[in-house]
Structure formats: C-alpha cells, structure tokens
Coordinates of C-alpha atoms and ligand atoms in Angstrom, one line a residue:
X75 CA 0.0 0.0 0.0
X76 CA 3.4 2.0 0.0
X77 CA 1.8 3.7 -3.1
X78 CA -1.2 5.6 -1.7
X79 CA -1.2 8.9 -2.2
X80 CA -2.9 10.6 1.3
X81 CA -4.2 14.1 0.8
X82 CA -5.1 16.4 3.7
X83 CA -7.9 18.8 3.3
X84 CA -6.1 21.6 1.2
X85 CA -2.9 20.5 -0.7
X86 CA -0.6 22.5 -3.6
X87 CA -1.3 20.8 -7.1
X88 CA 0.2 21.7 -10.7
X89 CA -1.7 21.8 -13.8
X90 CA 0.8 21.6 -15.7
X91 CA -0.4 21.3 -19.4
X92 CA -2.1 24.7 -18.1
X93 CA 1.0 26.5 -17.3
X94 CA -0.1 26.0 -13.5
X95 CA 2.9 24.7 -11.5
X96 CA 1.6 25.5 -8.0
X97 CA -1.9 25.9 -6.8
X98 CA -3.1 26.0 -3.3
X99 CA -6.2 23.4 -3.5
X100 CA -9.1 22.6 -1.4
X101 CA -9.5 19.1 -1.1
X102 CA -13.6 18.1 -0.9
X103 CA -15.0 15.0 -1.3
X104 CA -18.0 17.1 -0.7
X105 CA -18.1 18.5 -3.5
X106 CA -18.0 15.9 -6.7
X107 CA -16.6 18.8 -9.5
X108 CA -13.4 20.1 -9.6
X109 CA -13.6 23.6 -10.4
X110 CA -10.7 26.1 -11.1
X111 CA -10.6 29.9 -10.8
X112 CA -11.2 31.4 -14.3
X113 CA -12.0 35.1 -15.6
X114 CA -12.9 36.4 -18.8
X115 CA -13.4 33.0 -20.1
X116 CA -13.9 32.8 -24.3
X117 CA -15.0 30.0 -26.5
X118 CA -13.0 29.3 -29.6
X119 CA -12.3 26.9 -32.4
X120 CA -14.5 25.1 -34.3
X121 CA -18.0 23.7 -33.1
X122 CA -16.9 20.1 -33.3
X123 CA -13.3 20.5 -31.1
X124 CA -14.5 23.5 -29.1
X125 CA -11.7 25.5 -26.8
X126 CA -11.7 27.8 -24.4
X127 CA -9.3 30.6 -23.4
X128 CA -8.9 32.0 -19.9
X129 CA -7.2 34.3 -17.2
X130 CA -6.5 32.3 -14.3
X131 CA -4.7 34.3 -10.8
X132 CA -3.0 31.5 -8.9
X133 CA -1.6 33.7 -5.8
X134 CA -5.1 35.8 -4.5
X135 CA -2.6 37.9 -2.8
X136 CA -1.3 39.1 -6.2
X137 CA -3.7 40.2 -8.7
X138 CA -1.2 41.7 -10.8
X139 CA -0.3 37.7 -11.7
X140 CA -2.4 36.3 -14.8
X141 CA -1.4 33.1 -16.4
X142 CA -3.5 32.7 -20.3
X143 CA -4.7 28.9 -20.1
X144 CA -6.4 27.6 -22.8
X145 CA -7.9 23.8 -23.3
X146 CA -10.1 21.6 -25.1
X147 CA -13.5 21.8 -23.7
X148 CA -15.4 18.4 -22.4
X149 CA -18.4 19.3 -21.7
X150 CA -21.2 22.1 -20.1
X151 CA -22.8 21.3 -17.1
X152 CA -25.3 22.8 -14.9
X153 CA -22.9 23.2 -11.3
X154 CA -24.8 24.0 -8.0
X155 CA -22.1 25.5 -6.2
X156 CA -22.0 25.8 -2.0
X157 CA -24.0 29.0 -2.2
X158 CA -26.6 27.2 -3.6
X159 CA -26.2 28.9 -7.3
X160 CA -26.0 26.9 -10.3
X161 CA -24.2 27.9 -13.1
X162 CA -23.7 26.3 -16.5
X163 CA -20.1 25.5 -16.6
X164 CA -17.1 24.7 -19.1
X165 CA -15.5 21.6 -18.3
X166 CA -12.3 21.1 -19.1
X167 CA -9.7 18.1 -19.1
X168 CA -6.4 17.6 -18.0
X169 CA -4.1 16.7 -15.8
X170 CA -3.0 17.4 -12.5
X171 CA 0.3 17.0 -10.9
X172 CA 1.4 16.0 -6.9
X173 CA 5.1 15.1 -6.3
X174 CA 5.5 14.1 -9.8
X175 CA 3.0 11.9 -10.4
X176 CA -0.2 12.6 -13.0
X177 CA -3.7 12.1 -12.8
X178 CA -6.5 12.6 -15.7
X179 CA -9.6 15.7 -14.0
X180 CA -12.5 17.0 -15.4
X181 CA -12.4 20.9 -14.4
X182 CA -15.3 22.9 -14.3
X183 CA -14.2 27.0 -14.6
X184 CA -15.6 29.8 -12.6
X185 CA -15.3 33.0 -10.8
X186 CA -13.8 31.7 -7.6
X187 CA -12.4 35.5 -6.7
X188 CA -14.3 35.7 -3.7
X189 CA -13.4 32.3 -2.6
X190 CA -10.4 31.3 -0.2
X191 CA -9.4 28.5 -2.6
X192 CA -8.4 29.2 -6.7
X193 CA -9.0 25.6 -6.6
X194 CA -11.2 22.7 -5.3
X195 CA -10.6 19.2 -5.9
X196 CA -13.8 17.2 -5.5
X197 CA -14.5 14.1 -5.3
X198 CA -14.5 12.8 -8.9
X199 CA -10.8 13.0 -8.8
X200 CA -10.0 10.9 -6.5
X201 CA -8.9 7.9 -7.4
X202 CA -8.6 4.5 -5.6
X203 CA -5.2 5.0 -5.2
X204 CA -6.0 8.4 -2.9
X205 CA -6.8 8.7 0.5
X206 CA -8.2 11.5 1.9
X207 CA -7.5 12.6 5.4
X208 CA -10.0 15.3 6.3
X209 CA -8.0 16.1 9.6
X210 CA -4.4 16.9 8.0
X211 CA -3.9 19.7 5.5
X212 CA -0.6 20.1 3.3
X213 CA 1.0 16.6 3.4
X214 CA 2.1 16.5 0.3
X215 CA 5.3 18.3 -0.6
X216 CA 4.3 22.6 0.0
X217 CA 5.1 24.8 -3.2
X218 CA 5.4 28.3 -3.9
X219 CA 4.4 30.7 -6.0
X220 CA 7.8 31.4 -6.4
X221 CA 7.1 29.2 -9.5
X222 CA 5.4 32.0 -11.0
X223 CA 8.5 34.6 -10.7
X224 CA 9.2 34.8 -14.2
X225 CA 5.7 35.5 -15.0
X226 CA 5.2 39.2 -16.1
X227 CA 3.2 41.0 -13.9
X228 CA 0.4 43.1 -15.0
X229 CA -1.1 46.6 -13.4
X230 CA -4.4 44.8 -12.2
X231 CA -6.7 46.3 -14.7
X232 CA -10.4 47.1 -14.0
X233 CA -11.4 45.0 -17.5
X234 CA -14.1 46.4 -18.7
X235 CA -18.1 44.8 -19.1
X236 CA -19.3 43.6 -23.0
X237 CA -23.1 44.4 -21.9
X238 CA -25.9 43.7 -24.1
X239 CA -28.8 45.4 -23.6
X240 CA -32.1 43.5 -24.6
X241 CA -34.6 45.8 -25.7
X242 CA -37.1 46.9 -28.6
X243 CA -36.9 50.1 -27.2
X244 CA -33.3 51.3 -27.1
X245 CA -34.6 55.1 -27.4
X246 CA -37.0 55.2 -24.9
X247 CA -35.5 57.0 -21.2
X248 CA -34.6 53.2 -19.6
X249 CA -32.4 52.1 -22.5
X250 CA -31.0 55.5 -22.9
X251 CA -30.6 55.8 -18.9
X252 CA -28.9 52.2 -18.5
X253 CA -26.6 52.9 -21.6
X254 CA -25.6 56.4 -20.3
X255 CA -24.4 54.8 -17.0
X256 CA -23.1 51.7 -18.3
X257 CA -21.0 54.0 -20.7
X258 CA -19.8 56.4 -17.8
X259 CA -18.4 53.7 -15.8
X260 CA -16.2 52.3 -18.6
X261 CA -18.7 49.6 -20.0
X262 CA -19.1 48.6 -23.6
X263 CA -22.9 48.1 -23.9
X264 CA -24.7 47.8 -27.0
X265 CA -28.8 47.6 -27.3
X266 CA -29.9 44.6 -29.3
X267 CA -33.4 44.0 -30.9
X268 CA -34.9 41.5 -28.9
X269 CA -36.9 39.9 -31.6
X270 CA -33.9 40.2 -34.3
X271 CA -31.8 37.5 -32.6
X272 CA -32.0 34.1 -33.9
X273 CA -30.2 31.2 -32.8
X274 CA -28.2 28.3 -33.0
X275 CA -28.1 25.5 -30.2
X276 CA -25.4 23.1 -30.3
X277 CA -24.3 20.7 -26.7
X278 CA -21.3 22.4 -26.5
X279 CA -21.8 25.6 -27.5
X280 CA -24.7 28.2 -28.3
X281 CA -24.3 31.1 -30.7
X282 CA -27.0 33.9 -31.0
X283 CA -26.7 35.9 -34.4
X284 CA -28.3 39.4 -35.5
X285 CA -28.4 40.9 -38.7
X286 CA -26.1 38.2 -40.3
X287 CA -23.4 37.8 -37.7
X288 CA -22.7 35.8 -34.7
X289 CA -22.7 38.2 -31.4
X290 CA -19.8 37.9 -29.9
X291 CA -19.8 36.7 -26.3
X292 CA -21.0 39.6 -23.4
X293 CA -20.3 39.3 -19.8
X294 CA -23.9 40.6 -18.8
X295 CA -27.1 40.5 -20.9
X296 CA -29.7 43.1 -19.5
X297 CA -33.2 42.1 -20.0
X298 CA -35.8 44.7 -20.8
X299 CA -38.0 42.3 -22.3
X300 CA -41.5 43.7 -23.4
X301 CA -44.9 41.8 -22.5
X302 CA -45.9 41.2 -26.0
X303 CA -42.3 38.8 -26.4
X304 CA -42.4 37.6 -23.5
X305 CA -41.7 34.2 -24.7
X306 CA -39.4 34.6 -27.4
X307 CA -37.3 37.0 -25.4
X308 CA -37.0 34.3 -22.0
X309 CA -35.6 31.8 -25.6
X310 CA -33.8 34.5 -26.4
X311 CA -32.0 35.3 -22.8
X312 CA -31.7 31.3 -22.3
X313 CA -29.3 31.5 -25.5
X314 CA -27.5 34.1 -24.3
X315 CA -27.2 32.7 -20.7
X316 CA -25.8 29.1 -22.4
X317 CA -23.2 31.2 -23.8
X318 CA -22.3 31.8 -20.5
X319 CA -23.7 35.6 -20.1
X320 CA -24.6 36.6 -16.5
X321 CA -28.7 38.0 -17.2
X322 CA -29.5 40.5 -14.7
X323 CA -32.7 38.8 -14.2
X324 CA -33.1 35.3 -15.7
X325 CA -35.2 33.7 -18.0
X326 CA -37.3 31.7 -15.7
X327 CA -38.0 34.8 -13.1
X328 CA -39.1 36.8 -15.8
X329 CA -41.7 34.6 -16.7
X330 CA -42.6 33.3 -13.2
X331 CA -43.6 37.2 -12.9
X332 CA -45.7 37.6 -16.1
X333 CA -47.4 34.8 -15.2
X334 CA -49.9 36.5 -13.0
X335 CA -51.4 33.0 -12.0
X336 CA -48.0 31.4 -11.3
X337 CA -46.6 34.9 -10.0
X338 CA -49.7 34.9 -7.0
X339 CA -48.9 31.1 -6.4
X340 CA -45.6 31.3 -5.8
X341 CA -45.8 34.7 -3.5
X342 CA -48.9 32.8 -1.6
X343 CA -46.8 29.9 -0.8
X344 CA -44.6 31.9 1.3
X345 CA -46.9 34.0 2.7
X346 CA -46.6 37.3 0.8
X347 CA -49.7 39.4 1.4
X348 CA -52.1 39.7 -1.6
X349 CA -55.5 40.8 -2.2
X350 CA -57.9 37.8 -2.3
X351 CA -57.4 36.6 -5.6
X352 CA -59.6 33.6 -7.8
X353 CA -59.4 32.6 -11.0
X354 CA -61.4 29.7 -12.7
X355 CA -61.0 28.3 -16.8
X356 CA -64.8 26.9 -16.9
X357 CA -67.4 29.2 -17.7
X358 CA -70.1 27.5 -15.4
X359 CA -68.0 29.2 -12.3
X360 CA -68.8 33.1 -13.0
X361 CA -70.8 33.7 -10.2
X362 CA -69.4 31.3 -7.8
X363 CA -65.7 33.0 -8.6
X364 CA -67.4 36.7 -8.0
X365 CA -68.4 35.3 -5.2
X366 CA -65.0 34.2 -3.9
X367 CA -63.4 37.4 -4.1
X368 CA -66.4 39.4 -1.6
X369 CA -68.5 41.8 -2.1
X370 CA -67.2 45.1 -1.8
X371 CA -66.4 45.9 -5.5
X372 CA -64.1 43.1 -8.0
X373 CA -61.3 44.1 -10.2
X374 CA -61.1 41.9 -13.3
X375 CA -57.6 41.4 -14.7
X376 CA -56.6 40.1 -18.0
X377 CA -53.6 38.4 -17.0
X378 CA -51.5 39.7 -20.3
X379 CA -52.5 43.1 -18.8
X380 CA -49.5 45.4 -18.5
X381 CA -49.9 49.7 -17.7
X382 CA -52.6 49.1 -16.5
X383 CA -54.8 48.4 -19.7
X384 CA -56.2 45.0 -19.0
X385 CA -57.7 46.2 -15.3
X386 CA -61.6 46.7 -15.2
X387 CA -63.5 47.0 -11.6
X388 CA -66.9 46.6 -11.2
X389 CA -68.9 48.2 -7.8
X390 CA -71.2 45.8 -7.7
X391 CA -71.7 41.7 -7.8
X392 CA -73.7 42.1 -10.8
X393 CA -71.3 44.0 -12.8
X394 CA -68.5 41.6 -12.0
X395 CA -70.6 38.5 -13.7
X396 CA -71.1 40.5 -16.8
X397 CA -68.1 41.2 -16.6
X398 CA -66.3 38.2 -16.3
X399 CA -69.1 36.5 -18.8
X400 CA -68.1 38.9 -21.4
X401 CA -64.2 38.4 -20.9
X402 CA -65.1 34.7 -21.3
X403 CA -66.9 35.5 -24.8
X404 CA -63.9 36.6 -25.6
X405 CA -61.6 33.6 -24.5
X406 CA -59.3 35.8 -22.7
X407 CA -57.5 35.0 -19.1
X408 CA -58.3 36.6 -16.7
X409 CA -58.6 36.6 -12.5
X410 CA -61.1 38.4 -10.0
X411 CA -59.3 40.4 -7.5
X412 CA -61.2 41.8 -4.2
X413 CA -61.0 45.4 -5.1
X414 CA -59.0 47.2 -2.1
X415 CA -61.0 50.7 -1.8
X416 CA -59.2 52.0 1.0
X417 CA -55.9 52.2 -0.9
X418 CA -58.0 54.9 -2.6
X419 CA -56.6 54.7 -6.1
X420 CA -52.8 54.7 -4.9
X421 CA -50.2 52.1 -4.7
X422 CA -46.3 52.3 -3.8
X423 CA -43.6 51.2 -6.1
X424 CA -40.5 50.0 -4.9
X425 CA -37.8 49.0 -6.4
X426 CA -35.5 46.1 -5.5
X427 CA -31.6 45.6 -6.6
X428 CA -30.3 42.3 -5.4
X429 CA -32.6 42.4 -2.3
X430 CA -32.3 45.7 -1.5
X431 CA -35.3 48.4 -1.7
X432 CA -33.2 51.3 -3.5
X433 CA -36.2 53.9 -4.3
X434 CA -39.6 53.7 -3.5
X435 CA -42.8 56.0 -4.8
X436 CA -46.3 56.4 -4.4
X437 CA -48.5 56.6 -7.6
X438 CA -51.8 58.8 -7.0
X439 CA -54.1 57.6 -9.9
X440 CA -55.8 60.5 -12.1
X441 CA -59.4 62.1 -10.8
X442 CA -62.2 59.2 -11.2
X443 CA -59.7 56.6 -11.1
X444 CA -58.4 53.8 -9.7
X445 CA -55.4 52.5 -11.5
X446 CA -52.6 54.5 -10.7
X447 CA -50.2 53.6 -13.4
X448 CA -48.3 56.3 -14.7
X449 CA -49.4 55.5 -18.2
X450 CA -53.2 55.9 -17.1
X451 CA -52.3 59.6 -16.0
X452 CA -51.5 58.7 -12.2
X453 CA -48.6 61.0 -10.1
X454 CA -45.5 60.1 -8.5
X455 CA -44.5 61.4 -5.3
X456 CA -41.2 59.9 -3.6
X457 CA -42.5 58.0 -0.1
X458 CA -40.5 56.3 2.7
X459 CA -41.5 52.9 3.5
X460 CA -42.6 51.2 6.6
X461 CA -39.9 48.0 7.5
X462 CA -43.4 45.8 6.8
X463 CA -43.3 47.5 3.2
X464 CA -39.8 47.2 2.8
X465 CA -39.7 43.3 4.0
X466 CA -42.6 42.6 2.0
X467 CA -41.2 44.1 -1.6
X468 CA -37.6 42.6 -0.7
X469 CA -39.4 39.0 0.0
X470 CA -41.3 39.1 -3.4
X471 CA -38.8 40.2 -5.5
X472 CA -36.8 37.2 -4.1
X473 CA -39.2 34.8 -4.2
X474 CA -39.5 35.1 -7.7
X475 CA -36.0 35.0 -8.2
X476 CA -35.8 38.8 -10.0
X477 CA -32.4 40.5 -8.7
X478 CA -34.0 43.7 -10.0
X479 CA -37.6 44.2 -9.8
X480 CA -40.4 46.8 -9.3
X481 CA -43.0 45.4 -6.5
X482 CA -46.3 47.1 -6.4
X483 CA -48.1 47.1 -3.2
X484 CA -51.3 48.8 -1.8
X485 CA -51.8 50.1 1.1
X486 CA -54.5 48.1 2.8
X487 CA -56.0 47.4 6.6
X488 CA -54.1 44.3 6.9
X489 CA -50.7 45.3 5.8
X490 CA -49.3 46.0 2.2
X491 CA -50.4 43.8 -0.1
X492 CA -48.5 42.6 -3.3
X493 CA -50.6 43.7 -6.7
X494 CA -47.5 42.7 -8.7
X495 CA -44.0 42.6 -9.5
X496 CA -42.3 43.5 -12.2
X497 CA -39.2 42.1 -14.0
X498 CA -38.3 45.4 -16.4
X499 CA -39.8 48.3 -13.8
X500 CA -39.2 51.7 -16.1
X501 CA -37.2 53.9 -14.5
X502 CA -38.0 57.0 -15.7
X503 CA -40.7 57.7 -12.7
X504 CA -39.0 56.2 -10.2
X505 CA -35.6 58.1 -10.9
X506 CA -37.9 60.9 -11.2
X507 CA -39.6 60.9 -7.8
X508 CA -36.8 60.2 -5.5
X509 CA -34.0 61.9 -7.7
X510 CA -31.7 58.9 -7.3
X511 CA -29.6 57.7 -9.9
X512 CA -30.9 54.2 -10.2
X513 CA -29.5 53.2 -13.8
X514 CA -26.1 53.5 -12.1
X515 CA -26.9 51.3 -9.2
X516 CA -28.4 48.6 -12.1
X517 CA -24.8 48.7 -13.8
X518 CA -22.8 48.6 -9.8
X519 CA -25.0 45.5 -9.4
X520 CA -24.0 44.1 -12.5
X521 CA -20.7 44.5 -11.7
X522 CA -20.5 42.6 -8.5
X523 CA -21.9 40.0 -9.9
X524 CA -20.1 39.6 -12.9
X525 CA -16.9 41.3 -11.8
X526 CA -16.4 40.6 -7.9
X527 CA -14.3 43.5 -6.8
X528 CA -13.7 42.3 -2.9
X529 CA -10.9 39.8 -3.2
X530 CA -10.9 37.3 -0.1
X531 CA -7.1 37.5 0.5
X532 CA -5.8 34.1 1.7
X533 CA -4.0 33.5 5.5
X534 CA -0.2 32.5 4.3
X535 CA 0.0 31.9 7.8
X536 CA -1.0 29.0 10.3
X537 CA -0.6 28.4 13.5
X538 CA -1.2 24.7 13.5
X539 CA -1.4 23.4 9.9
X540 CA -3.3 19.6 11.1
X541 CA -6.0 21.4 12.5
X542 CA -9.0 21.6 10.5
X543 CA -10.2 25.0 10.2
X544 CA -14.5 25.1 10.0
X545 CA -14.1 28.8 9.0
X546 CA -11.8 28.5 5.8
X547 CA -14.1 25.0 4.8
X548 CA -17.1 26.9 4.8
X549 CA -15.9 29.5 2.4
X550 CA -15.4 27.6 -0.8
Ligands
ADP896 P1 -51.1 46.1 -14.7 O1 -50.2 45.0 -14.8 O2 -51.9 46.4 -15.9 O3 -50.3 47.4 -14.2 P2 -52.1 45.9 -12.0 O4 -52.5 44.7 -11.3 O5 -50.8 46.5 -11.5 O6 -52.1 45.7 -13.5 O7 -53.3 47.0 -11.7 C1 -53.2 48.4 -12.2 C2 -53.6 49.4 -11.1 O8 -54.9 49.2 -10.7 C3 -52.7 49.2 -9.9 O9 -51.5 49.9 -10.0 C4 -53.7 49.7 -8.8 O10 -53.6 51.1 -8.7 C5 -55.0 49.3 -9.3 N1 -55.5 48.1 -8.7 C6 -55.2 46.8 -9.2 N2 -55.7 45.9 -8.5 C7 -56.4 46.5 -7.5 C8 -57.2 46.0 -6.4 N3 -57.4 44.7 -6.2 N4 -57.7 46.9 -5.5 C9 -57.5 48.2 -5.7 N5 -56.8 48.7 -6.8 C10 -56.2 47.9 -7.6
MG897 MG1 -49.1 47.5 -12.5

C-alpha cells in the first residue's frame, strides 16, 4: 500500500499542461466537481473541437499575476455550487500533478475570486489509489508561487463589461438611462433587438446571431424584455445565458412574474400578502368565482395586462358576472381580485436591486380613477417605506427569483399587499420621484456580480497546519 497517495484537506497541485505549476487546492470530497478559478473566459475553435481561453490568478494575494490557459472543452454542465447557485459551466480536461506523479480531471471553470481557494478538488478526482485525510492539510510536498516569478506581472486592470442590452426600445428614457451609466463607468454596452436574434443551439456551444453575424460573447445581458415577447425573449436570454452571459434577471424569473397566476402562487406559498385573488377556466363558475373574491367591488384582470390596460372593476356583484361572462366571450385569461378601496386609487412602487429596496414612490391615480399607473395619468410622489413594506417588496422580488424588480403594493387594513411585480420596472418615474440615480446602481449591481471586486485575501499563515479550520471549509 506504499503507493497511496494521502491528501489532507487543502494540498498544492500543478496543472501543468495549463502552465499552472503551483496551486493552493481545497480538497472536498463534498463536492463531486473540480472547479478552477477562471476570468474572462472565451469559447473558440471550431464547433466540433470546441476550446476555451482564460485568465487564471494562482496567488489571491497578487492580482497583478495572470497566467492565459487555454484547453479543449469536455463538456457544459449545470454546477450548483455551496452557495446554492448553479451555473452552467465549461468543463475542461487535463491533468493534475502532486510530487511528480499525473492524474487525468474533469475541471469545471468559474469565478472563484471571492473564494479562499483558486481551486477545489472534488471528489470525482479521487482515485482509488488516494486517501483523503479530512484532519491533516498540506502533506504532500508545500510549493510556492515562487514558480510564478518569471511570470510578467500586469497593473491589475479594471477589465471592462461587454453588456448587451435586450430591448425593442433602445430610445426610450430606460435604454437611454442604463446605456448612459453603463458607458460612464467604462462599460461597452450595445442595445440589441430582442426579436432580431436568432439562434443556433449546439451541446457544447450556443451562438445567438443578429443581422447576419454571430454576437460575440457579453459578460452581462440586461433584459428589458416587453410583455408582447415575452416568450421569445425568456428563448432568447436562455441562448444568451448558455453562452455563459450573466442575465440580470433570468429567464425563468421573468416569466414566473408575467405569469400573473403562477406569479400569485408562488408569493402565496410563502406567505406574501395579496389581495384575495380567484381565477377559474370553466365558464359555469362566474358567479361562484365573484363570489370568492367578496362583495365590496371586484377588479377583473386580463392576466396579459401590463400599464394598467387590462384592469376593469366593477362596484357591484352584478357587474363583475357580466363582466367576467363577457371576458369569457372573448376567450381571454383573466382573475377576480377583491377590489381594495381604501388604498384609494394609490399604490407604492418600490424598487429592489439584489434584495435591497433602493427607491420607493407612491402613484396617486388621475381624478375618477383607480389604476394608478403612470401610463393611465397617475402621479408620483417619492414616499418612505414602513420596514413591513420594505420586508414585503424585498421577499417578493426574491421569491421570484428577480435581482432587479419593481413590487407594487397597496396600502390596505391588513398590511401592504403585493398587486404585482415586475421584471423590467421603467425607471424614468421612479428616478424621477426620489432623484436617485438608479441606472447607475443597475450597472454597480451588475458588476459585483459579474466582476467581484472584494478579493478574499488568503491567511499565508498557520498556527497549527493539522487542524482543521470550520471557518476557511465553509468558504469555498
Ligand atoms: P397592470 O399589470 O396592468 O399594471 P395591476 O394589477 O398593476 O395591472 O393594476 C393596475 C392598477 O390598478 C394598480 O396599480 C392599482 O392602482 C389598481 N389596482 C389593481 N388591483 C387592485 C385591487 N385589487 N384593488 C385596488 N386597486 C387595484
Ligand atoms: Mg401594475
């Protein structure tokens, strides 16, 4: 048995077909990927022996030191990493080197800046000939980075975003707002015609092309994605997420949110507040679904309805059945919504980045109205919310999985109730009434998210290196 190889929990590895000769690894049986540290990772070669270049920084106390790998790509997989994000993944194979002997790994590359370890080991790479020996770290021989000293160092650029911004409307004040301040912090963004893009879907790779030409790979796709393409544009922001775009909000939370029946399931299940909603697809049920909802004045909603255009209320039980039976004639969707009078024709907007409330106003709907859209002549008046508000919108937004959403809620007896949320909120109102810059804050989110900027500097020194340490485990 002289030639088991025993690893501790975090050993130095080589890649050395990489030009990696030293690399601190976490060992994790936990985890069944490898997965190396890779930025501004591009596809190339041809569709049937894809490639894929990379940066990969070794020492995380010296971002000046980049090392250009490239290598044959395996495969894409879907990786669900501690934090409980899944990403779609390259995967790479090579080999990796400890005290001079080789092994064959599958490596899956991504963003690890933020993490203590440029590399985990999992458990796929073990072989039979490898114990692991959770309770001992570095007993294999130690190496340096000293391996990397004649390496040319580079001034640790800020690399600038390839953003595309998804929209039919790149005139209108959002695009021109989100372009403005992508453009003054140093981003390349470019607005593409949502319904131009056509595809091609391969396993390894995915292309979208526009007027002729493949788009070349973007770091961030921004979806402003408008309710009458709803489902071509989620197929079109699934392309662009396979070809490994971050989306500001995905595919999949985008529709959750149009779906006004899904949207109310999903925010009932955890207990969001909502006005009692019903909604029914026999015809037989009118009256019974009027019922339902009370008695004190329904709102029918076509469940396509966006600015307001599809909402109807009618005062009395009567009204509502004609109502609904004529919506029926018509075959459209619809649900019945207890009308909320005391909210008085107002509602508060608030808008969520990455589950923080950022702005918030309060939309007074026109004389003899209820809907207070902005499009149906309503006000906006900057507001501070109550904590219940704020927890409310934050809890929403995040149960539908949006990282940048506008929640509506009204103002009722019981509490703030959720009327909707929505995944492209304008922002020319809301950057009106509170006078913040919120296109800015958009392109900061992006960033951290697509360019982490804290770097999790690594402890070169231990006091006792056997010791297993709960604190540097949890952080890959
Ligand atoms: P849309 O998607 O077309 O904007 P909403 O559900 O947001 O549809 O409704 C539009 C407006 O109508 C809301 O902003 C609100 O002012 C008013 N409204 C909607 N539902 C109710 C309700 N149940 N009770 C009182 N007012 C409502
Ligand atoms: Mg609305």
């Amino acid at each position: 048995m002289t030639d088991n190889l025993t690893l501790g929990w975090e050993e130095w590895l080589g890649l050395p077909s990489l030009s990696l000769p030293a690399i601190k690894a976490k060992i994790d049986t936990g985890a069944r990927t490898s997965a190396l540290h890779a930025v501004a990772i591009e596809p190339f070669g041809p569709a049937e022996k894809p490639q894929v270049r990379f940066l990969m920084r070794p020492d995380p106390n010296d971002p000046g030191l980049e090392v250009t790998c490239s290598s044959p790509v395996v495969d894409r997989r879907n990786v669900t990493s501690s934090n409980g994000e899944t990403e779609l993944r390259y995967v790479i194979r090579t080999e990796f080197e400890i005290d001079g002997k080789k092994w064959p790994i599958d490596i899956s590359l991504t963003n690890r800046e933020t993490m203590s370890y440029r590399m985990l080991l999992g458990r796929s790479a073990i072989t039979e000939d490898m114990i692991v020996d959770p309770n001992q770290s570095f007993i294999q021989p130690v190496l340096s980075y000293e391996a990397y000293k004649d390496v040319p160092r580079r001034k640790p650029v800020k690399r600038p975003l390839r953003i595309a911004l998804l929209t039919q409307e790149p005139k209108n004040y959002s695009s021109s707002r989100l372009i403005e301040a992508a453009e003054k912090r140093g981003h390349i963004i470019e607005p593409i015609n949502t319904s131009r893009c056509y595809m091609r879907m391969g396993t390894l790779d995915s292309e979208v092309h526009y007027d002729g030409r493949v788009l070349p790979r973007y770091d961030a796709v921004i979806p402003r994605i408008g309710a009458r393409i709803t489902s071509y544009g989620m197929a079109v922001l699934r392309q662009f997420s396979n070809t490994g775009a971050y989306c500001l909000n995905s595919a999949d939370a985008i529709g959750a949110s149009r779906d006004k029946l899904l949207a109310h399931q999903m925010l009932a299940r955890v207990k969001v507040g909502m006005p009692i909603t019903a909604f029914a697809s026999s015809p037989q049920d009118s009256k019974e679904l009027v019922k339902l909802v009370g008695t004190k004045g329904v709102v029918v909603k076509l469940l396509e309805s966006t600015q307001g255009r599809g909402v109807v209320l009618a005062e009395t039980q009567k009204a509502a059945e004609s109502l609904v039976d004529a919506f029926r004639q018509l075959n459209a969707s619809f649900l019945v919504q207890e009308f909320v009078k005391e909210a008085a024709g107002a509602d508060t907007r608030c808008f969520v980045i990455g589950n923080k409330v950022v702005g918030a106003m309060k939309r007074q709907a026109a004389e003899g109205e209820f809907r207070s859209n902005l499009h149906r002549g309503g006000s906006a008046t900057k507001v501070t919310l109550s904590k219940a508000e704020r927890d409310t919108a934050r809890k929403a937004a995040k149960t539908l999985g949006l990282s940048v959403a506008g929640v509506d809620i009204l103002q009722t007896e019981d509490g703030p109730k959720v009327l909707e949320v929505n995944s492209s909120p304008g922002l020319e109102g809301i950057e009106g009434a509170t006078g913040k810059d919120i296109s800015s804050l958009i392109i900061e989110h992006l960033e951290s998210k697509v360019r982490p900027l804290s770097r999790h500097r690594e402890r070169t020194t231990r006091k006792t290196s056997t010791r297993k340490s709960t604190t540097q485990n949890a952080s890959s």
